Coordinates of C-alpha atoms in Angstrom, one line a residue:
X22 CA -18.7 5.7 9.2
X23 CA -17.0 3.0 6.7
X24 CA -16.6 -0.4 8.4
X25 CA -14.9 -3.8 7.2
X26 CA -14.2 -6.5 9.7
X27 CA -13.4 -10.3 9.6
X28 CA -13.3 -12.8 12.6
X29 CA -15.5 -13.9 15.7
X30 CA -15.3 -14.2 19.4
X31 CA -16.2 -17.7 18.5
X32 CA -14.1 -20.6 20.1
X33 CA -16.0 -23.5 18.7
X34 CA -13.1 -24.6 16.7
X35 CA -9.8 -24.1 18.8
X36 CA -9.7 -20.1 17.6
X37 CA -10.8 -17.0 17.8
X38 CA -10.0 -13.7 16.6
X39 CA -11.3 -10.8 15.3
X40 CA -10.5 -8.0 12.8
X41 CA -11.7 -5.1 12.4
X42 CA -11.0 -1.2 11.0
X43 CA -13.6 1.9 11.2
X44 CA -13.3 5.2 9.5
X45 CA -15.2 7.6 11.1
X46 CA -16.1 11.3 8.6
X47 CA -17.9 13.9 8.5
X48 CA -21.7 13.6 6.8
X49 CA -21.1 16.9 5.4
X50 CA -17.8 16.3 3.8
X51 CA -19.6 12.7 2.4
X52 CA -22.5 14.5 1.5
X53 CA -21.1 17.3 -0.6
X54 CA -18.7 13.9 -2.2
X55 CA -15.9 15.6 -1.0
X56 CA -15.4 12.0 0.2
X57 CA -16.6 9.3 -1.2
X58 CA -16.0 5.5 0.3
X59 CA -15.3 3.1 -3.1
X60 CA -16.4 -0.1 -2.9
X61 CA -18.1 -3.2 -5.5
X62 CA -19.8 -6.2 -4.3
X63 CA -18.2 -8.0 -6.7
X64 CA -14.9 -7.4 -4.5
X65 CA -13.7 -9.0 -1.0
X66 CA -12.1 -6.8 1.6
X67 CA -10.6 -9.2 3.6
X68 CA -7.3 -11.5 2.9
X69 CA -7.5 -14.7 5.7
X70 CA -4.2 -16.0 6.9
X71 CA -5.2 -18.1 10.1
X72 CA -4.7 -22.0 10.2
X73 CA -5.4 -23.6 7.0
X74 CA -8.9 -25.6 7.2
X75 CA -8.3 -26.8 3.8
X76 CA -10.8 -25.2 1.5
X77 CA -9.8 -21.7 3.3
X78 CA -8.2 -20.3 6.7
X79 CA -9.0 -19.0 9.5
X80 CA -9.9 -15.3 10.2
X81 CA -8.2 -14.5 13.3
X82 CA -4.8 -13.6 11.3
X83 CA -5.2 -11.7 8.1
X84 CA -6.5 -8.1 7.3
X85 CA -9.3 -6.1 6.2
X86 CA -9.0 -2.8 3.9
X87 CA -11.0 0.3 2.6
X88 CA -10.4 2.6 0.3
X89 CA -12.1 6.0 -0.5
X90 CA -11.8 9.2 -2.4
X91 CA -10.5 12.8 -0.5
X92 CA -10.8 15.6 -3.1
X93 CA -8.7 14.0 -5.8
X94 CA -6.5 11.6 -3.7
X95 CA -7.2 8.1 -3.8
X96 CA -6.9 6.4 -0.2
X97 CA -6.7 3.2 1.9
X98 CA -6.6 1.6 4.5
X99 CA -4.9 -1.5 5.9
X100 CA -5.6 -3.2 9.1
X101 CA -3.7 -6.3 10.0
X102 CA -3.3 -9.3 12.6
X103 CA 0.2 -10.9 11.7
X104 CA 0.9 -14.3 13.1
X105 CA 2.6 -14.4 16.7
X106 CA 5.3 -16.5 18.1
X107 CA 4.1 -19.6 19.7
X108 CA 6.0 -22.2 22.1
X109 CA 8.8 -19.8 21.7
X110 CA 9.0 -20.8 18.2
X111 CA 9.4 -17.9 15.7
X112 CA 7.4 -16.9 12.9
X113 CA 9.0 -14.1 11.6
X114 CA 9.1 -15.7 8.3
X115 CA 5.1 -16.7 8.2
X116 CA 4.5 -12.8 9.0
X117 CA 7.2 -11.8 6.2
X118 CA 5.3 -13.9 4.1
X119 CA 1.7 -12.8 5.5
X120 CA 2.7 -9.3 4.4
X121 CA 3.4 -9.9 0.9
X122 CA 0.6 -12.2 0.6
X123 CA -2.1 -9.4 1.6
X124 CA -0.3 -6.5 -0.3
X125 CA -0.9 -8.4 -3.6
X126 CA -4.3 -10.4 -2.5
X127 CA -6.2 -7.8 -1.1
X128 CA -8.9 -6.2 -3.3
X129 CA -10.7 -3.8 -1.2
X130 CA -12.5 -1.6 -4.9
X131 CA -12.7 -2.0 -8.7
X132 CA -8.8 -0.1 -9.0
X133 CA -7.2 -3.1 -7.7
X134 CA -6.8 -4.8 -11.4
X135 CA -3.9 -7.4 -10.4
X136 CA -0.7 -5.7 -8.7
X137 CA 0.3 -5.0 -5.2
X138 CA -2.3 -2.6 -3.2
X139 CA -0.3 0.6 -3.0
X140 CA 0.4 0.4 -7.0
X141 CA -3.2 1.3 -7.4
X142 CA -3.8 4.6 -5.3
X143 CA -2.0 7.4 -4.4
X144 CA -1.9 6.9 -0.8
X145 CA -1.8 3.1 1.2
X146 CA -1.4 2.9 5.3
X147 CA -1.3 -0.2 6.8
X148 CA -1.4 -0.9 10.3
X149 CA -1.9 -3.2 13.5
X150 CA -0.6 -5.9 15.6
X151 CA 2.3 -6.7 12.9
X152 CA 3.8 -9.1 16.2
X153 CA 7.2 -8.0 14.8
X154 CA 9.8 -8.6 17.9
X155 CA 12.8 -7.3 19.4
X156 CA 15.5 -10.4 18.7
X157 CA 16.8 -10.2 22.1
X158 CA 18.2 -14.1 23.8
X159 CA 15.7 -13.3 27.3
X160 CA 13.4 -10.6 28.6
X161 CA 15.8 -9.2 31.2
X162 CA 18.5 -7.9 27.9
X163 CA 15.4 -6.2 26.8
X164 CA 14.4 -4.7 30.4
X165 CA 17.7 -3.6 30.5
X166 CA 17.8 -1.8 27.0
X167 CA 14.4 -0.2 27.3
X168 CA 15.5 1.2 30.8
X169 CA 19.1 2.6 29.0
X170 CA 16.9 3.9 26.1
X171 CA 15.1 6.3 28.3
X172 CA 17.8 6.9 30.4
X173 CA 19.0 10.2 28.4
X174 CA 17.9 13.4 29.8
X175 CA 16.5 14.9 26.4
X176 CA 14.9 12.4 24.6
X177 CA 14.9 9.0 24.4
X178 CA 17.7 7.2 22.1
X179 CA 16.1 4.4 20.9
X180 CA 18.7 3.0 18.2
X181 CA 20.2 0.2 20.1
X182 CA 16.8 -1.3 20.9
X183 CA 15.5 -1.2 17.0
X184 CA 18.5 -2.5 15.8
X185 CA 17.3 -5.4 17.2
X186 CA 13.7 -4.8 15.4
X187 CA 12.7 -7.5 13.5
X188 CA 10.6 -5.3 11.1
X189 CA 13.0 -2.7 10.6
X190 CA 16.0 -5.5 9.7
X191 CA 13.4 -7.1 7.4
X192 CA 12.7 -4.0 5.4
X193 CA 16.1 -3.3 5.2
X194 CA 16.8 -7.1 3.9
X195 CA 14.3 -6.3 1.4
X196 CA 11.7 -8.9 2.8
X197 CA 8.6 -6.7 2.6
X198 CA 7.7 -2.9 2.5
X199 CA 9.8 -1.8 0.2
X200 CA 9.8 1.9 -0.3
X201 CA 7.1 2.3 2.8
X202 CA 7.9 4.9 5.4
X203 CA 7.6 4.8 9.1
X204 CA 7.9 7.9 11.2
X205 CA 10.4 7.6 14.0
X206 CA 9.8 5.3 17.1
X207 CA 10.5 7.5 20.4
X208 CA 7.8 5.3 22.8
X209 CA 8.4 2.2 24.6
X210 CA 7.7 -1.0 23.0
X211 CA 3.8 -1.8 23.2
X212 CA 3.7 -5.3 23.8
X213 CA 3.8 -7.2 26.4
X214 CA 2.3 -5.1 29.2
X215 CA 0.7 -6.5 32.5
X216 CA -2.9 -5.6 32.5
X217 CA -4.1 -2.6 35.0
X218 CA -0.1 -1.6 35.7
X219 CA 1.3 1.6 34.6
X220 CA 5.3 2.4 34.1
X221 CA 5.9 5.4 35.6
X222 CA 8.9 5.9 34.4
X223 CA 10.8 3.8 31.7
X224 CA 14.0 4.4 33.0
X225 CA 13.5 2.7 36.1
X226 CA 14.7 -1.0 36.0
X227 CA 12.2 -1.6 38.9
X228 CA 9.2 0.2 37.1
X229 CA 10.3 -1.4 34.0
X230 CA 9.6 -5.2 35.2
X231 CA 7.0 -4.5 36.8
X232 CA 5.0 -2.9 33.9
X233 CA 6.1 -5.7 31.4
X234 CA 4.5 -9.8 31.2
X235 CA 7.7 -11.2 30.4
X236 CA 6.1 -15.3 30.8
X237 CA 3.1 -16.8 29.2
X238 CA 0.6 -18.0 31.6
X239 CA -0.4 -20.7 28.5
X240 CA 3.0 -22.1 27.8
X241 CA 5.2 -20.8 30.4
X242 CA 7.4 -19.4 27.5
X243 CA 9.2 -16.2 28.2
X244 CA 7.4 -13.1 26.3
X245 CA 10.0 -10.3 24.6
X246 CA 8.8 -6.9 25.1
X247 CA 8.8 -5.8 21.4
X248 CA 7.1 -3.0 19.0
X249 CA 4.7 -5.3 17.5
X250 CA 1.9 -2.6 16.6
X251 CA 3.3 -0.4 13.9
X252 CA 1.9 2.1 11.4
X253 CA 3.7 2.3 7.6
X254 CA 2.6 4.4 4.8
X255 CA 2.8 4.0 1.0
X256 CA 2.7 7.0 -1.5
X257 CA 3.5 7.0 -5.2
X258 CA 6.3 8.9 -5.3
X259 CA 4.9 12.4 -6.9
X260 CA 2.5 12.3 -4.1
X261 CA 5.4 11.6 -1.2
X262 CA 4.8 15.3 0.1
X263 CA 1.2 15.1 0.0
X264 CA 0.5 12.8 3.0
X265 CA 2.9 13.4 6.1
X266 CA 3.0 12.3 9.3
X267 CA 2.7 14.7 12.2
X268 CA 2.9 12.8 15.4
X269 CA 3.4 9.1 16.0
X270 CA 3.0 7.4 19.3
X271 CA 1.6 5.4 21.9
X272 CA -0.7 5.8 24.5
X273 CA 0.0 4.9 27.7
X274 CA -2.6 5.6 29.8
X275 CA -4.4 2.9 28.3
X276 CA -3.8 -0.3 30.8
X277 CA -6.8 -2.8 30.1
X278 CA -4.9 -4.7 27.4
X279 CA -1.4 -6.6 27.4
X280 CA -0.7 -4.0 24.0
X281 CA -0.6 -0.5 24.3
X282 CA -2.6 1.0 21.6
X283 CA -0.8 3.4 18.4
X284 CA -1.6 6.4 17.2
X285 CA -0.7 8.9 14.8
X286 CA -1.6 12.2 13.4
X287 CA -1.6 12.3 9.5
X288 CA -1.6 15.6 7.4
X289 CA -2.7 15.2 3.5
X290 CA -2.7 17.8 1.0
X291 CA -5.7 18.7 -0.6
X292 CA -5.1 17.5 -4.3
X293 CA -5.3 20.1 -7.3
X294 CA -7.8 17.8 -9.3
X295 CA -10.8 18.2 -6.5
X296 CA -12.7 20.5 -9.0
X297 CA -12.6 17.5 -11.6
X298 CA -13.8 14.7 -9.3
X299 CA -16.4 17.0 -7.1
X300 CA -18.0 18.9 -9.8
X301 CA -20.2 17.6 -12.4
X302 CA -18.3 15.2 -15.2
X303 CA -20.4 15.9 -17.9
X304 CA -21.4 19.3 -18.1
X305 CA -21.7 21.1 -20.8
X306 CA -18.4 22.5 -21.9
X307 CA -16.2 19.9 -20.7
X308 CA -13.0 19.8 -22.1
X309 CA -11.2 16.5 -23.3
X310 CA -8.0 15.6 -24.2
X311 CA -5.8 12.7 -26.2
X312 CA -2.9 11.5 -24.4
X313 CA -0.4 9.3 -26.3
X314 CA 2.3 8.1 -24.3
X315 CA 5.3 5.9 -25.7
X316 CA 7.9 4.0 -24.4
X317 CA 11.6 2.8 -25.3
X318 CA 14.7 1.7 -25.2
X319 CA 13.6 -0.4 -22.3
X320 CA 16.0 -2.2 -19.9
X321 CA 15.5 -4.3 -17.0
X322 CA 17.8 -5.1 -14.4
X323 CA 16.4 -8.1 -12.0
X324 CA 18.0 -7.7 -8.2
X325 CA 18.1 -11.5 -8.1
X326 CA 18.7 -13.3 -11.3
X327 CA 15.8 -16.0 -11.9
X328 CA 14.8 -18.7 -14.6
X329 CA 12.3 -17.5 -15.8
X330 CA 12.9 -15.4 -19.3
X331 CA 10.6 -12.3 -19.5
X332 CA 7.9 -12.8 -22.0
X333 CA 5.3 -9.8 -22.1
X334 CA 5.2 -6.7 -20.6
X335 CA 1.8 -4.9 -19.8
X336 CA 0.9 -1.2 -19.9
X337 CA -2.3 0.5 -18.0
X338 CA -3.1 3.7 -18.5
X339 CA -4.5 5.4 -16.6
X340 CA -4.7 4.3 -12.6
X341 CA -8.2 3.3 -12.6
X342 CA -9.3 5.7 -10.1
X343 CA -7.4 8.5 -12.4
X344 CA -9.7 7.4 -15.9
X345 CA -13.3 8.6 -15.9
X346 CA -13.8 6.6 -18.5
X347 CA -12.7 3.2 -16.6
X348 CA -16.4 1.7 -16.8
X349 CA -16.9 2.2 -20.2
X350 CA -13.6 1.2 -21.3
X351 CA -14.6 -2.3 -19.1
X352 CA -18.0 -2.5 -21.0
X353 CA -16.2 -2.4 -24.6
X354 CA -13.6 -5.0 -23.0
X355 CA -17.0 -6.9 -22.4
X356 CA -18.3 -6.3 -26.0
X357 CA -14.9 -7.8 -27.3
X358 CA -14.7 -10.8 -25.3
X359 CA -18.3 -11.7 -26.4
X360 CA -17.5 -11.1 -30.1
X361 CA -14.6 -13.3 -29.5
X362 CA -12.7 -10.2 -31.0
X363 CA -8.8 -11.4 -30.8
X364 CA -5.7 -9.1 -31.8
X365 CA -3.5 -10.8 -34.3
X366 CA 0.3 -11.7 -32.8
X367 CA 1.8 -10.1 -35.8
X368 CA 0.4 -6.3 -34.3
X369 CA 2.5 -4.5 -31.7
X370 CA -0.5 -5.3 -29.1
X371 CA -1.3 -9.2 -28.4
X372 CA -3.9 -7.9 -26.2
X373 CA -5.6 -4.6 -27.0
X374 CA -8.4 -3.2 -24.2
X375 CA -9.1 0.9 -24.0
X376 CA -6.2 1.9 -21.4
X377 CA -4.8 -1.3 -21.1
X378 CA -2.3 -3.4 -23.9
X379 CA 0.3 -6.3 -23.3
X380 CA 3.2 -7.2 -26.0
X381 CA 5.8 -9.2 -26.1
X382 CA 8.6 -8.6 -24.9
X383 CA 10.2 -9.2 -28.7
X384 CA 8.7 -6.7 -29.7
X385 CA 10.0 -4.3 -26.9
X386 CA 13.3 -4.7 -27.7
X387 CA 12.6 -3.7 -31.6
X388 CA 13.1 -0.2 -32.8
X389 CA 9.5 0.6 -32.6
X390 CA 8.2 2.0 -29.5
X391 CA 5.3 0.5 -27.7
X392 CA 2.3 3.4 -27.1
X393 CA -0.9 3.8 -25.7
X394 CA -3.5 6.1 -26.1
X395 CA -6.3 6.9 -23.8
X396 CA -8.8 10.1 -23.9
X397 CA -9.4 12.2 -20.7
X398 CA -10.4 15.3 -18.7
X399 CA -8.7 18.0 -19.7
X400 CA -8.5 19.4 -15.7
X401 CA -6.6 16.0 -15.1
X402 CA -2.9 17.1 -13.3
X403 CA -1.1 13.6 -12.7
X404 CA -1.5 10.6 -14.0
X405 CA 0.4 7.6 -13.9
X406 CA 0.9 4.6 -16.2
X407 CA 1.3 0.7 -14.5
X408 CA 3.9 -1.3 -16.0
X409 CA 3.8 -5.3 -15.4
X410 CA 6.6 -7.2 -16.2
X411 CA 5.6 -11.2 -17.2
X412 CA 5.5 -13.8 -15.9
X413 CA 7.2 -13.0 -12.8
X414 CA 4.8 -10.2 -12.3
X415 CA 6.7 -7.5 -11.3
X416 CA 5.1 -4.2 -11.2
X417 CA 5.8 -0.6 -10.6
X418 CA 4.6 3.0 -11.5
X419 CA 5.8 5.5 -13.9
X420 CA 4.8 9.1 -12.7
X421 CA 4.2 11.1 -16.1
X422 CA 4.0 14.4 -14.3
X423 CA 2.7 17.6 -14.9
X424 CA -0.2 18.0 -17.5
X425 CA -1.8 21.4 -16.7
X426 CA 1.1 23.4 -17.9
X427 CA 0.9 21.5 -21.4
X428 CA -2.5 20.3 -22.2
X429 CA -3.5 23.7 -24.1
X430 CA -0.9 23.2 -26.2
X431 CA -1.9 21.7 -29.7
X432 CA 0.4 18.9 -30.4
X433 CA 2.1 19.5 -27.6
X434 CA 4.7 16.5 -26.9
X435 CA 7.7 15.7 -24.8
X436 CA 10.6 13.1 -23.9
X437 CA 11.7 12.3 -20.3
X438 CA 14.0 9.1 -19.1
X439 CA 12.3 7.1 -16.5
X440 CA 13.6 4.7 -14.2
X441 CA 11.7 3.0 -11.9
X442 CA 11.9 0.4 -9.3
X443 CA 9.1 -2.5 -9.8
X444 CA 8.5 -4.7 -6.8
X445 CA 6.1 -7.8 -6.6
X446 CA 4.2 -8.3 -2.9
X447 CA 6.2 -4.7 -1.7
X448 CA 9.7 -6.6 -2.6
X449 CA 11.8 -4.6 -4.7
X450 CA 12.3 -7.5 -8.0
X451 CA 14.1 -5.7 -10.5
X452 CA 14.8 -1.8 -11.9
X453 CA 13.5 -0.2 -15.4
X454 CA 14.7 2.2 -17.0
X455 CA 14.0 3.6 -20.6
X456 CA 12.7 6.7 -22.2
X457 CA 9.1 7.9 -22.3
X458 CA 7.6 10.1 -24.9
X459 CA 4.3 12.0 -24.3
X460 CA 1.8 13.9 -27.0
X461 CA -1.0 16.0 -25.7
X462 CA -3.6 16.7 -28.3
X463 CA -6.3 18.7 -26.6
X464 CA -9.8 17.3 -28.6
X465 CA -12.3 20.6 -28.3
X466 CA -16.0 20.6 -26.1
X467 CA -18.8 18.9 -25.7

């Protein structure tokens, strides 16, 4: 079992909370490092965003993470307590802005090197009391659209009530998750339930009220029944098919709380690479290979136009989770930075670490194409390369595709366009587009 938690039942200073997220595996799959949970003690799991007590906040709102290995897919997970509505006073913003505070804050293993969360794996789910609502004026318009919702004699038709979905319209005005999915909503919103009472059957006005809390007993406030517990997923988009989602709900048997708990079902593809990351590294025979990889004729396009003129743009490459070679590439970053080792401003590269180079953004727009060249295993499949734009630190993914069919051939090379949306705290900033050259030079055994 993997565990991360944040919080107390402690109400010594005016609040309490609690926040916590368990993966539960099997000890042979861990033991045969099938999976593998990543982790670093340099590193924090945990992102507070309770009230402010001045030197840090409190840990009843916020979120935990943990990430792990499957085979060759690089997971995690996201558990979150978003601010609620208090004195019937919206906060829809402070969760908006919750959201894009953990995605870029969080730092649950060593691959989180600066960007927003999902940028760094191939797989991201985030879940939990989001305490999105349902913008309705009063309780009863809600009663009545839940009972109208499930009032149809297939299946339950759902679209007038998530129209009025807070979350939904705030993905779609581009306010967080951009380019995370949700599986369809066909349940009854989860929250706000009266304790011990079932609804047995949600089209039922009677039923209906009775189920539902509609007034605070702490402020007397009236309480919209609403979808606040939600479950979103992230994939980098040559890995979209890879993780699916089979079933979605909520479970309504489950009366002891004023939520009704969500669940979902989850089917991920074994990746091709498992044979690289469960086998032996090293072994004698192991295959290598130089991949050079090139960009140009780079344009950006921002969605909003700001200030702020772009100064640098930085390349990693690979993902760390994808480079085998990550710590010793850190280690020589190390040997530099004691050495006081600093690349001249009249090379391409201002900054110059194995896998990683920034340049200005000058020298982008020259005739001379900005490269990188890492060494890796020659069983690698994917890989992807991180592009940071500066200073407004937008960031997205370019997918370079597939290897396999290419890396026997000696000097083997080719040209793709790219274009790629780059986001900064899951809001989409800006598009870039350009052409991306690749060279393959396999480099013999060991």
């Amino acid at each position: 079992m993997y565990s991360v938690e944040i919080g107390s039942s402690n109400t010594l200073f005016g609040f309490h909370g609690f926040i916590a997220l368990f993966c539960f595996v099997k000890k042979t799959l861990e033991n045969s490092r099938v999976i593998e949970k990543l982790e670093s003690s340099n590193y924090s799991s945990s992102v507070k965003r309770g009230v402010n007590l001045g030197m840090t906040r409190a840990p009843n709102k916020g979120a935990v993470g943990i990430a792990f290995r499957f085979f060759g897919s690089q997971v995690a997970f996201i558990t979150a307590h978003l601010s609620a509505d208090t004195g019937g006073v919206s906060a829809l913003e402070k969760r908006n802005k919750d959201v894009r505070a953990i995605l870029r804050d969080l730092v649950v293993d060593y691959a989180d090197i600066g960007c927003d969360i999902q940028l760094c794996r191939h797989h991201t789910v985030f879940l939990g009391d989001l305490n999105y609502r349902l913008d309705f004026e009063n309780p009863t318009d809600a009663i009545n659209g839940i009972v109208q919702a499930f009032s149809h004699e297939e299946k339950p038709d759902l679209s007038k009530l998530l129209e009025r979905d807070q979350l939904t319209k705030s993905i779609e005005a581009n306010s967080v998750f951009f380019d995370w999915r949700e599986s369809p909503i066909l349940f009854p919103p989860t929250y706000r339930y009266n304790k011990h009472v079932s609804c047995l059957d949600y089209s039922d006005p009677l039923s209906v009220m009775q189920a539902y809390s509609t007034k605070s007993s702490k402020d007397g406030k009236q309480r919209i029944p609403s979808y606040t517990d939600r479950i979103l997923w992230y994939s980098l988009s040559d890995f979209t098919s890879d993780l699916q989602c089979l079933e979605y709900n909520s479970i309504d048997s489950v009366i002891t709380s004023d939520h009704r708990p969500v669940y979902t079902f989850m089917s991920l593809q074994r990746d091709c690479n498992a044979s690289f990351y469960v086998n032996e590294l090293y072994s004698k025979g192991t295959e290598w290979q130089k991949i050079t990889v090139s960009l140009s004729s780079i344009q950006i396009t921002k969605v909003s136009e700001t200030t702020e003129p772009i100064s640098a743009i930085k390349i990693v490459f690979p993902l760390p989770h994808e480079d085998i070679l990550f710590e010793t590439r850190k280690v020589e970053e190390l040997k530099n930075a004691l050495r006081g080792s600093v690349a001249s401003e009249e090379e391409d590269g201002l900054e110059e670490v194995m896998g990683e180079k920034t340049f200005l953004w000058e020298t982008v727009n020259s005739k001379n194409p900005i490269s990188i060249s890492v060494f890796t295993h020659a069983q690698i499949n994917k890989l992807h390369l991180l592009i940071q734009i500066q200073p407004e630190d937008y960031q997205g993914v370019l997918c370079l595709g597939d290897f396999k069919s290419r890396q026997n051939k000696i000097g083997a090379n080719y040209t793709k366009s790219f274009s790629i949306t780059m986001v900064h705290g899951a809001q989409h900033k800006a598009n870039l587009n350009g052409t991306c050259k690749i060279k393959i030079e396999p480099v013999g055994a060991e």
